[in-house]
Coordinates of C-alpha atoms and ligand atoms in Angstrom, one line a residue:
M1 CA -83.3 -25.7 -4.5
K2 CA -80.7 -23.0 -4.4
N3 CA -77.1 -23.9 -4.8
I4 CA -75.0 -21.5 -2.7
A5 CA -71.2 -21.5 -2.6
I6 CA -69.6 -20.6 0.7
V7 CA -66.1 -19.2 0.2
S8 CA -64.3 -19.2 3.5
T9 CA -61.2 -17.0 4.2
G10 CA -60.8 -17.3 8.0
G11 CA -61.6 -14.9 10.8
T12 CA -63.2 -15.4 14.2
I13 CA -66.1 -17.3 12.6
E14 CA -63.5 -20.1 12.1
M15 CA -61.5 -19.6 15.3
L16 CA -61.2 -21.8 18.4
P17 CA -59.5 -21.1 21.7
G18 CA -55.8 -22.0 21.7
H19 CA -53.3 -21.7 24.6
G20 CA -53.0 -18.0 24.7
G21 CA -56.3 -16.9 23.1
L22 CA -58.4 -17.3 19.9
D23 CA -56.6 -18.6 16.8
I24 CA -57.2 -20.3 13.5
S25 CA -57.1 -24.1 13.5
Y26 CA -55.7 -25.2 10.2
H27 CA -56.5 -28.9 10.9
H28 CA -60.3 -28.6 11.4
N29 CA -63.0 -27.0 9.4
P30 CA -64.9 -25.3 12.1
L31 CA -67.1 -23.1 9.9
P32 CA -70.5 -23.4 11.7
I33 CA -72.2 -25.2 8.8
Q34 CA -74.4 -27.5 10.8
G35 CA -78.0 -28.0 12.1
N36 CA -80.5 -25.4 11.0
V37 CA -77.8 -23.0 9.8
I38 CA -78.6 -24.1 6.2
P39 CA -82.1 -23.3 5.1
P40 CA -84.1 -26.3 3.8
F41 CA -84.2 -25.0 0.3
V42 CA -80.4 -24.5 0.1
T43 CA -77.6 -26.8 -0.9
I44 CA -74.1 -25.6 -0.2
E45 CA -70.7 -26.1 -1.7
H46 CA -67.8 -25.1 0.6
I47 CA -64.7 -23.7 -1.0
R48 CA -61.8 -22.9 1.3
F49 CA -60.0 -19.9 -0.3
C50 CA -57.7 -19.4 2.7
S51 CA -57.9 -19.6 6.4
V52 CA -56.3 -16.5 8.0
P53 CA -57.1 -13.8 10.5
S54 CA -58.3 -10.8 8.5
P55 CA -55.4 -8.5 9.5
S56 CA -53.3 -10.9 7.5
I57 CA -55.3 -10.3 4.3
T58 CA -53.4 -8.0 2.0
P59 CA -54.7 -6.0 -1.0
E60 CA -53.1 -8.7 -3.2
I61 CA -55.0 -11.5 -1.5
M62 CA -58.2 -9.4 -1.8
A63 CA -57.6 -9.0 -5.5
Q64 CA -57.1 -12.8 -5.8
L65 CA -60.4 -13.3 -3.9
C66 CA -62.2 -11.0 -6.4
L67 CA -60.8 -12.9 -9.4
K68 CA -62.0 -16.2 -7.8
L69 CA -65.4 -14.7 -7.1
E70 CA -65.6 -13.4 -10.7
E71 CA -64.8 -16.9 -12.0
M72 CA -67.4 -18.4 -9.8
T73 CA -70.2 -15.9 -10.6
L74 CA -69.6 -16.6 -14.3
S75 CA -69.5 -20.4 -14.0
G76 CA -73.3 -20.7 -13.9
R77 CA -73.0 -23.2 -11.1
Y78 CA -74.4 -21.1 -8.3
H79 CA -77.5 -19.1 -7.4
G80 CA -75.5 -17.1 -5.0
I81 CA -72.2 -16.8 -3.1
V82 CA -71.5 -16.2 0.6
V83 CA -68.0 -15.2 1.6
T84 CA -66.9 -15.7 5.3
H85 CA -64.2 -13.3 6.4
G86 CA -62.6 -11.8 9.6
T87 CA -64.4 -8.7 10.6
D88 CA -61.3 -6.5 10.9
T89 CA -60.8 -6.0 7.2
L90 CA -64.1 -7.4 5.9
E91 CA -65.4 -4.0 4.7
E92 CA -62.3 -3.6 2.5
S93 CA -62.5 -7.0 0.8
A94 CA -66.3 -6.5 0.3
F95 CA -65.8 -3.0 -1.1
L96 CA -63.2 -4.2 -3.6
A97 CA -65.5 -7.0 -4.7
D98 CA -68.3 -4.4 -5.0
I99 CA -66.4 -2.0 -7.3
Y100 CA -64.9 -4.9 -9.4
L101 CA -67.7 -7.5 -9.9
R102 CA -70.5 -7.2 -12.3
S103 CA -72.3 -10.2 -10.8
A104 CA -75.7 -11.5 -11.9
I105 CA -76.0 -13.5 -8.7
P106 CA -75.9 -12.2 -5.1
V107 CA -72.4 -12.0 -3.4
V108 CA -72.8 -11.7 0.3
F109 CA -70.1 -11.3 2.9
T110 CA -70.5 -12.4 6.5
A111 CA -68.5 -13.0 9.7
A112 CA -68.7 -13.4 13.4
M113 CA -67.8 -11.1 16.2
R114 CA -67.7 -14.0 18.6
S115 CA -66.0 -17.3 18.2
Q116 CA -67.9 -20.6 18.5
S117 CA -66.5 -21.1 22.0
E118 CA -68.1 -17.9 23.4
M119 CA -71.5 -17.4 25.0
G120 CA -74.0 -15.9 22.6
V121 CA -72.1 -17.0 19.5
D122 CA -73.2 -15.0 16.4
G123 CA -71.5 -16.9 13.6
P124 CA -74.2 -19.5 12.9
R125 CA -77.0 -16.9 12.9
N126 CA -75.0 -14.6 10.6
L127 CA -74.2 -17.4 8.2
R128 CA -77.8 -18.4 8.0
G129 CA -78.8 -14.8 7.4
A130 CA -76.2 -14.6 4.6
L131 CA -77.4 -17.8 3.0
L132 CA -81.0 -16.6 3.0
T133 CA -79.8 -13.3 1.5
A134 CA -77.7 -15.0 -1.1
S135 CA -80.8 -17.1 -2.1
R136 CA -82.8 -14.0 -3.1
H137 CA -81.9 -13.4 -6.7
E138 CA -82.8 -9.6 -6.7
V139 CA -80.1 -9.0 -4.1
H140 CA -77.5 -8.9 -6.9
K141 CA -78.9 -5.6 -8.0
L142 CA -77.8 -4.1 -4.6
G143 CA -74.1 -4.8 -5.4
V144 CA -72.1 -6.8 -2.9
T145 CA -73.8 -6.9 0.5
V146 CA -72.7 -7.6 4.0
V147 CA -74.9 -9.4 6.5
L148 CA -74.3 -9.5 10.2
N149 CA -76.6 -9.2 13.2
D150 CA -79.8 -9.6 11.0
E151 CA -78.9 -6.5 9.0
I152 CA -78.1 -6.3 5.3
H153 CA -75.7 -3.5 4.4
S154 CA -74.1 -2.2 1.2
A155 CA -70.4 -3.1 1.0
S156 CA -69.8 0.5 -0.2
R157 CA -71.1 2.0 3.0
V158 CA -70.7 -0.5 5.8
T159 CA -67.9 -0.2 8.4
K160 CA -66.9 -1.9 11.6
T161 CA -67.9 0.5 14.4
Y162 CA -67.4 -1.5 17.6
T163 CA -64.5 -3.6 18.6
S164 CA -66.5 -6.3 20.3
N165 CA -70.2 -5.9 20.0
V166 CA -72.3 -8.1 17.7
S167 CA -74.0 -5.0 16.4
S168 CA -70.7 -3.6 15.2
F169 CA -71.4 -3.3 11.5
K170 CA -73.2 -0.1 10.5
S171 CA -73.6 2.2 7.5
P172 CA -73.2 5.6 9.1
G173 CA -75.4 8.2 7.5
Y174 CA -77.1 5.6 5.3
G175 CA -78.4 2.7 7.4
P176 CA -79.0 -0.9 6.3
L177 CA -80.6 -1.9 3.0
G178 CA -82.8 -4.4 4.6
F179 CA -83.2 -7.0 7.4
V180 CA -83.2 -10.7 8.1
D181 CA -86.3 -11.6 10.1
Q182 CA -86.3 -15.3 11.0
D183 CA -86.7 -16.9 7.5
R184 CA -87.6 -13.7 5.7
I185 CA -85.4 -11.2 3.9
L186 CA -86.9 -7.7 4.0
L187 CA -85.3 -5.5 1.4
Q188 CA -86.2 -1.8 2.0
R189 CA -83.8 0.4 0.1
K190 CA -81.8 0.2 -3.2
P191 CA -78.6 2.4 -3.8
L192 CA -79.2 4.8 -6.7
W193 CA -75.7 4.5 -7.9
R194 CA -72.5 2.6 -7.2
I195 CA -68.8 3.2 -7.9
Q196 CA -67.7 0.7 -10.5
L197 CA -64.2 0.3 -12.0
P198 CA -64.2 0.2 -15.8
E199 CA -64.2 -3.4 -17.1
C200 CA -60.7 -4.6 -16.5
K201 CA -58.5 -7.4 -15.1
L202 CA -58.0 -6.3 -11.5
K203 CA -54.4 -5.6 -10.4
L204 CA -53.5 -4.1 -7.0
N205 CA -49.7 -3.6 -7.5
Q206 CA -49.4 0.1 -6.8
R207 CA -48.5 1.4 -3.4
V208 CA -51.0 3.9 -1.9
G209 CA -50.4 5.3 1.6
L210 CA -53.0 6.4 4.2
V211 CA -52.4 9.2 6.7
R212 CA -54.8 10.3 9.4
T213 CA -54.4 13.9 10.5
A214 CA -54.9 15.3 14.0
A215 CA -54.2 18.6 15.7
G216 CA -50.6 19.6 14.7
L217 CA -50.1 16.2 13.0
G218 CA -49.7 15.0 9.4
A219 CA -46.9 16.9 7.7
R220 CA -44.1 14.5 8.6
E221 CA -46.2 11.4 7.7
I222 CA -47.3 12.9 4.3
R223 CA -43.7 13.8 3.3
Y224 CA -42.6 10.3 4.4
C225 CA -45.1 8.6 2.0
A226 CA -44.0 10.9 -0.8
D227 CA -40.3 10.2 -0.2
C228 CA -41.0 6.5 -0.1
G229 CA -42.4 6.8 -3.7
D230 CA -46.0 6.0 -3.0
R231 CA -48.0 6.5 -6.2
A232 CA -50.9 8.0 -4.3
L233 CA -51.8 9.0 -0.8
V234 CA -55.1 9.2 1.0
V235 CA -55.2 11.9 3.7
E236 CA -57.9 11.6 6.3
A237 CA -58.3 15.3 6.9
L238 CA -60.2 17.1 9.7
G239 CA -63.9 18.0 9.4
R240 CA -64.9 19.3 5.9
G241 CA -61.5 18.4 4.5
N242 CA -59.0 20.7 6.2
V243 CA -55.5 20.0 7.6
P244 CA -52.9 21.8 9.7
P245 CA -51.0 24.4 7.6
E246 CA -47.7 22.5 7.7
A247 CA -49.6 19.4 6.4
A248 CA -50.9 21.5 3.5
E249 CA -47.3 22.4 2.6
A250 CA -46.5 18.6 2.8
V251 CA -49.5 17.9 0.5
Q252 CA -48.0 20.4 -2.1
Y253 CA -44.6 18.7 -1.7
A254 CA -46.1 15.3 -2.3
V255 CA -48.0 16.5 -5.4
E256 CA -44.7 18.0 -6.7
Q257 CA -43.0 14.7 -6.2
G258 CA -45.7 13.1 -8.4
T259 CA -47.8 11.5 -5.7
I260 CA -51.6 11.7 -6.3
V261 CA -53.1 13.1 -3.1
C262 CA -56.7 12.4 -2.3
I263 CA -58.5 14.1 0.7
T264 CA -61.2 12.5 2.7
S265 CA -62.4 13.2 6.2
R266 CA -61.8 11.5 9.5
C267 CA -65.5 12.3 10.3
Y268 CA -67.8 9.4 10.2
I269 CA -70.4 11.0 8.0
G270 CA -70.4 13.6 5.2
R271 CA -68.4 14.9 2.2
V272 CA -65.3 17.0 2.0
L273 CA -65.6 20.2 0.0
G274 CA -63.4 23.2 -0.6
V275 CA -65.3 25.7 1.5
Y276 CA -62.4 27.0 3.7
N277 CA -59.8 29.2 2.1
Y278 CA -57.3 29.5 5.0
P279 CA -53.9 27.8 4.8
G280 CA -54.8 24.1 5.1
G281 CA -58.5 24.6 4.3
G282 CA -60.1 22.4 1.6
A283 CA -60.0 25.1 -1.0
D284 CA -56.3 25.7 -0.3
L285 CA -55.6 22.0 -0.7
E286 CA -57.3 21.9 -4.0
R287 CA -55.2 24.8 -5.2
R288 CA -52.1 22.9 -4.1
G289 CA -53.2 20.0 -6.4
A290 CA -55.0 17.6 -4.0
I291 CA -58.3 15.8 -5.1
L292 CA -61.2 16.1 -2.7
A293 CA -62.8 12.6 -2.6
G294 CA -66.4 13.1 -1.4
D295 CA -67.6 11.0 1.5
M296 CA -65.5 7.9 1.0
Q297 CA -63.9 6.1 4.0
G298 CA -60.1 6.3 3.9
Q299 CA -59.5 2.6 3.9
K300 CA -61.9 2.1 0.9
L301 CA -60.6 5.1 -1.0
R302 CA -57.1 3.7 -0.7
L303 CA -58.3 0.4 -2.4
L304 CA -60.2 2.4 -5.1
L305 CA -57.0 4.3 -5.8
M306 CA -54.9 1.1 -5.9
A307 CA -57.3 -0.5 -8.3
S308 CA -57.6 2.6 -10.5
L309 CA -53.8 2.9 -10.8
G310 CA -53.4 -0.8 -11.2
I311 CA -55.6 -0.8 -14.3
G312 CA -53.7 2.2 -15.7
L313 CA -56.1 5.1 -15.0
T314 CA -54.3 8.4 -15.2
M315 CA -54.6 11.3 -12.8
K316 CA -57.1 12.9 -15.2
N317 CA -59.3 9.8 -15.2
I318 CA -59.1 9.5 -11.5
R319 CA -60.1 13.1 -11.0
K320 CA -63.1 12.4 -13.2
L321 CA -64.0 9.2 -11.3
F322 CA -63.9 11.1 -8.0
E323 CA -66.0 14.0 -9.2
R324 CA -69.0 11.8 -8.6
L325 CA -68.2 11.0 -5.0
Ligands
LIG401 N1 -59.5 -10.3 14.4 C1 -60.5 -11.1 13.8 C2 -60.3 -11.1 12.3 O1 -60.6 -10.1 11.6 C3 -61.9 -10.5 14.1 C4 -63.0 -11.2 13.5 O2 -63.0 -12.1 12.6 O3 -64.1 -10.9 13.9 O4 -59.9 -12.1 11.7

């Protein structure tokens, strides 16, 4: 038998219809843990970590969750852990767990796009897929994974792509690592490398901003973050890592104020690189002191920066860490 812990945090998988729409019921435990959701060779232990919609989950709560998961993975009690979470910020919590944990057992996040009151509910099936995945010992070598809609994704690459569809979770440019097919787990790919924080006690107490640029937009927002004293700032630039010229001046201003500025792209797929030399081009931004941060999604890069600063990494260390991205 495999002893799997289910750590629940809230989200649609726990929600029921209330008067004005879906909401969390604090009085029930409506996680769909019944019938054939639990495979016959699995025993479960349910631990309620919190019960909130995932837009209410802050980086501090994510850090607490990681510390709880670390304690559980080290306890020797479990063969695997499944975390249930709201889909809106699931990729952020799962990513933080992925860069922090050095787990010798599988840690698998899952969720539901539809509540248990809706037609074609996906929560029970996703939970079963996650339990099956967490029962396969070798899954821990893939890092933290995310299982929805019969697909197994790497937490480092997965993102919510669709507001409502059950096939929302995708890894653009990379694809899933494997699949759930009825009772079988088919693993097909293994990431060659993974970003990991140096061994540390996780702390997310540093403020890091996130600004998305658009045509003619970004300068005011970047200056605002610098003036608010953000330790670092992620700029989701255009294309290969370029911003409007005024935004480039704002990047320089932020750097001069002591804010670490990291550039990623608002494109779904691909790396940023300093190939353009015009005012606002990637090469120009590098000269102004910004760090180009590979192909990381802005919301994950922000957490990586928060965690890196929280454990005391310097600008030099951070540059080095990001050189690999
Ligand atoms: N808004 C919900 C949440 O993230 C969506 C979901 O769980 O699917 O909590």
